[in-house]
Coordinates of C-alpha atoms in Angstrom, one line a residue:
C1 CA 0.0 0.0 -0.1
L2 CA 1.2 3.5 -0.9
D3 CA -0.3 5.8 1.6
L4 CA 0.2 9.5 0.7
R5 CA -2.7 10.9 2.4
A6 CA -2.5 14.5 3.6
N7 CA 1.1 14.7 2.4
P8 CA 2.6 17.8 0.7
L9 CA 4.0 16.2 -2.4
G10 CA 4.4 19.4 -4.3
T11 CA 2.4 22.6 -4.9
S12 CA 1.3 24.2 -8.3
H13 CA 4.5 25.5 -10.0
K14 CA 4.7 29.2 -11.0
L15 CA 6.9 29.1 -14.0
S16 CA 8.3 32.0 -16.0
S17 CA 9.3 30.1 -19.0
K18 CA 8.8 27.0 -21.1
K19 CA 12.3 25.8 -20.4
A20 CA 11.6 26.0 -16.5
K21 CA 8.4 24.1 -17.0
K22 CA 10.1 21.2 -19.0
H23 CA 12.7 21.0 -16.3
V24 CA 10.1 20.7 -13.6
E25 CA 8.2 18.1 -15.5
S26 CA 11.4 16.1 -16.0
E27 CA 12.0 16.1 -12.3
D28 CA 8.4 14.9 -11.8
N29 CA 9.0 12.1 -14.2
I30 CA 12.1 11.0 -12.3
W31 CA 10.6 10.6 -8.9
V32 CA 7.5 8.9 -10.4
S33 CA 9.5 6.5 -12.5
A34 CA 11.6 5.5 -9.5
L35 CA 8.7 5.1 -7.2
V36 CA 6.8 2.8 -9.7
A37 CA 9.8 0.7 -10.4
A38 CA 10.3 0.2 -6.8
M39 CA 6.9 -1.1 -6.0
P40 CA 5.9 -3.5 -8.9
N41 CA 3.3 -5.4 -6.6
L42 CA 1.5 -2.3 -5.5
T43 CA -2.2 -2.9 -4.9
H44 CA -3.5 0.2 -3.1
V45 CA -2.8 3.9 -3.5
Q46 CA -4.2 6.2 -1.0
M47 CA -4.0 10.2 -1.7
A48 CA -6.8 11.7 -0.1
Q49 CA -6.1 15.5 0.8
A50 CA -2.6 15.1 -0.5
T51 CA -1.2 18.4 -1.8
I52 CA 0.0 17.8 -5.4
D53 CA 0.3 19.6 -8.6
D54 CA -1.8 18.4 -11.5
S55 CA 1.2 17.3 -13.7
S56 CA 2.8 15.1 -11.0
L57 CA -0.6 13.7 -10.2
V58 CA -1.5 12.7 -13.7
C59 CA 2.1 11.3 -14.3
L60 CA 2.0 9.2 -11.2
L61 CA -1.5 7.8 -12.1
H62 CA -0.8 7.0 -15.6
A63 CA 2.5 5.3 -14.6
L64 CA 0.7 3.3 -12.2
T65 CA -2.1 2.1 -14.3
A66 CA 0.4 1.3 -17.3
N67 CA 2.9 -0.5 -15.4
V68 CA 1.4 -2.0 -12.1
S69 CA -0.9 -4.8 -13.2
C70 CA -2.1 -5.9 -9.7
L71 CA -3.1 -2.3 -8.8
E72 CA -6.7 -2.6 -7.1
Y73 CA -7.6 0.8 -5.6
I74 CA -6.8 4.4 -6.1
G75 CA -8.2 6.8 -3.5
L76 CA -8.3 10.5 -4.7
E77 CA -10.8 11.9 -2.1
W78 CA -10.8 15.7 -1.1
L79 CA -8.4 16.9 -3.7
G80 CA -10.7 19.5 -5.1
L81 CA -10.8 18.1 -8.6
G82 CA -14.0 19.9 -9.3
S83 CA -12.0 23.0 -10.0
R84 CA -9.5 21.1 -12.1
L85 CA -11.6 19.2 -14.5
A86 CA -8.9 19.0 -17.1
T87 CA -7.0 16.8 -14.6
V88 CA -10.0 14.6 -14.3
R89 CA -10.0 14.2 -18.1
S90 CA -6.3 13.3 -18.0
I91 CA -6.8 10.8 -15.1
M92 CA -9.7 8.9 -16.8
S93 CA -7.6 8.8 -20.3
G94 CA -5.1 6.5 -18.4
L95 CA -8.1 4.0 -17.8
V96 CA -9.1 3.7 -21.4
P97 CA -8.2 0.2 -22.8
A98 CA -5.7 -0.1 -25.8
D99 CA -8.5 -2.1 -27.4
L100 CA -12.0 -3.4 -26.8
A101 CA -10.7 -7.0 -26.4
T102 CA -8.7 -6.1 -23.4
P103 CA -10.2 -7.5 -20.2
V104 CA -11.7 -4.8 -17.7
R105 CA -9.2 -4.5 -14.9
S106 CA -10.3 -5.0 -11.4
L107 CA -9.7 -1.4 -10.1
H108 CA -11.7 0.8 -7.7
L109 CA -11.4 4.5 -8.3
N110 CA -12.6 6.6 -5.4
L111 CA -13.4 10.3 -6.3
A112 CA -15.6 11.0 -3.3
A113 CA -15.8 14.6 -2.0
N114 CA -14.2 16.4 -4.9
N115 CA -17.2 18.6 -6.0
L116 CA -17.1 17.2 -9.4
G117 CA -20.7 18.3 -10.2
D118 CA -22.3 17.1 -13.5
G119 CA -19.5 18.7 -15.5
G120 CA -17.0 16.1 -13.9
V121 CA -19.6 13.3 -14.4
K122 CA -19.8 14.2 -18.1
I123 CA -16.0 13.9 -18.3
I124 CA -15.9 10.4 -16.7
A125 CA -18.9 9.2 -18.6
E126 CA -17.4 10.2 -22.0
S127 CA -14.0 9.2 -21.4
G128 CA -14.3 5.6 -22.6
A129 CA -12.6 4.4 -19.4
M130 CA -13.3 1.0 -18.2
L131 CA -12.9 -0.1 -14.5
T132 CA -14.9 -2.3 -12.1
S133 CA -15.7 -0.1 -9.1
L134 CA -16.3 3.8 -8.9
T135 CA -17.1 5.8 -5.9
L136 CA -18.6 9.3 -6.7
A137 CA -20.0 10.0 -3.2
C138 CA -20.6 13.5 -2.0
N139 CA -19.9 15.3 -5.4
F140 CA -23.1 17.5 -6.0
I141 CA -24.5 15.3 -8.7
T142 CA -27.9 16.1 -10.0
E143 CA -30.4 14.1 -12.3
R144 CA -28.5 15.4 -15.2
G145 CA -25.3 13.6 -14.1
T146 CA -27.1 10.4 -13.3
G147 CA -28.4 10.4 -16.8
M148 CA -25.1 10.6 -18.1
L149 CA -24.0 7.6 -15.9
A150 CA -27.0 5.7 -17.3
K151 CA -25.6 6.0 -20.9
W152 CA -22.2 4.9 -19.8
L153 CA -22.9 2.0 -17.6
P154 CA -23.5 -0.8 -20.4
S155 CA -19.9 0.0 -21.6
S156 CA -18.2 0.9 -18.5
G157 CA -17.4 -2.5 -17.0
L158 CA -18.7 -1.3 -13.7
L159 CA -19.7 -3.8 -11.1
A160 CA -19.9 -1.4 -8.2
L161 CA -21.2 2.3 -8.2
E162 CA -21.3 4.4 -5.1
L163 CA -23.5 7.6 -5.4
S164 CA -24.2 8.1 -1.6
D165 CA -24.6 11.7 -0.4
N166 CA -25.8 13.3 -3.7
Y167 CA -29.1 14.8 -3.2
F168 CA -30.6 14.1 -6.7
G169 CA -33.8 12.7 -5.3
D170 CA -36.4 10.7 -7.3
Q171 CA -35.5 12.5 -10.5
G172 CA -32.0 11.4 -10.2
I173 CA -33.0 7.7 -9.8
A174 CA -35.6 8.2 -12.9
S175 CA -32.5 9.3 -15.1
L176 CA -30.2 6.5 -13.8
L177 CA -32.7 4.0 -14.6
V178 CA -33.1 5.1 -18.2
T179 CA -32.2 2.4 -20.7
D180 CA -31.4 2.3 -24.5
G181 CA -34.0 0.0 -26.0
R182 CA -31.3 -1.2 -28.4
R183 CA -29.3 -2.7 -25.6
Q184 CA -32.4 -4.2 -23.7
S185 CA -32.5 -7.9 -23.5
A186 CA -34.8 -10.3 -21.5
Y187 CA -32.0 -12.7 -21.4
S188 CA -29.1 -10.5 -20.2
P189 CA -28.9 -7.6 -17.8
Y190 CA -28.7 -4.1 -19.3
N191 CA -25.6 -3.3 -17.1
Q192 CA -23.5 -5.5 -14.9
L193 CA -23.9 -3.6 -11.6
T194 CA -23.9 -5.9 -8.5
S195 CA -23.6 -3.1 -6.0
L196 CA -25.2 0.3 -5.8
G197 CA -24.8 2.9 -3.2
L198 CA -27.8 5.4 -2.7
N199 CA -27.4 6.3 1.0
S200 CA -28.5 10.0 1.8
C201 CA -29.8 10.9 -1.6
C202 CA -33.2 12.3 -0.8
L203 CA -35.1 9.3 -2.1
T204 CA -38.7 8.6 -1.5
D205 CA -41.0 5.6 -1.8
T206 CA -41.3 6.6 -5.7
S207 CA -37.7 5.7 -6.1
L208 CA -38.0 2.4 -4.5
R209 CA -40.9 1.4 -6.8
M210 CA -38.8 2.6 -9.8
L211 CA -35.8 0.6 -8.6
T212 CA -38.2 -2.5 -8.0
D213 CA -39.6 -2.2 -11.5
A214 CA -36.2 -1.9 -13.2
L215 CA -34.7 -4.9 -11.4
T216 CA -37.8 -7.0 -12.3
Y217 CA -37.1 -6.1 -16.0
N218 CA -33.4 -7.1 -15.8
W219 CA -31.8 -3.7 -15.3
A220 CA -28.9 -5.0 -13.4
P221 CA -28.0 -8.1 -11.4
L222 CA -27.8 -6.3 -8.1
A223 CA -26.6 -8.3 -5.0
S224 CA -26.0 -5.2 -2.9
L225 CA -28.3 -1.9 -2.7
R226 CA -27.7 0.6 0.1
I227 CA -30.5 3.1 0.7
L228 CA -29.7 4.1 4.3
R229 CA -30.5 7.6 5.6
N230 CA -33.2 8.3 3.0
N231 CA -35.6 9.7 5.6
R232 CA -38.5 10.4 3.1
M233 CA -38.9 6.6 2.6
S234 CA -41.5 4.7 4.6
P235 CA -40.2 1.7 6.6
G236 CA -42.7 -0.4 4.9
A237 CA -41.5 0.3 1.5
K238 CA -37.9 -0.4 2.4
V239 CA -39.2 -3.9 3.9
A240 CA -41.0 -4.6 0.6
L241 CA -38.0 -4.0 -1.6

């Protein structure tokens, strides 16, 4: 495990010339290359609240995803990526498979509490990235964002999606459950989600009814559905689901 949480790994560089910028980027590449080479069996990277400039962050993550095949978890919580959406785009580009025949890597990307909003979700959903688990909790996602996720889910490779603490309400669930009829099949699920987190999303009994109907019509093979702290739901409806 590489634990860099709350560490000052480098602040944004104020550079006066292109030559100075190239020099700094070269230094970034040196420490990243050395680190990745020294930890070929790394499985977990935790960087919550780390202070790191965009260039170093992207360089590190691209090196890890390209060279460490056993990597299972990347934690990027509380990095303020909502104001650095170009960096989000660069991060996701490192998770795009070289070709469609490449198996989806077993990787959990945690982007919780980054204020990504729907703009960040749009970048993720349109990136072409493929991974098995994604945490987007506490990111100010609305029904517009869940609609974008709905379009991405069938091709994403995702088995687990965490959307807790985004207050999109019933409209967000309605958008998330929208399906493309061309992909719909009575014999196979619309997407491969086995785990969905919806704690504290301002859901009501209406959301439960929509979820029940969707699962009945093979929306996803869910084995775990988390709907805690949705105080507008009646206890009876939760028991029925």
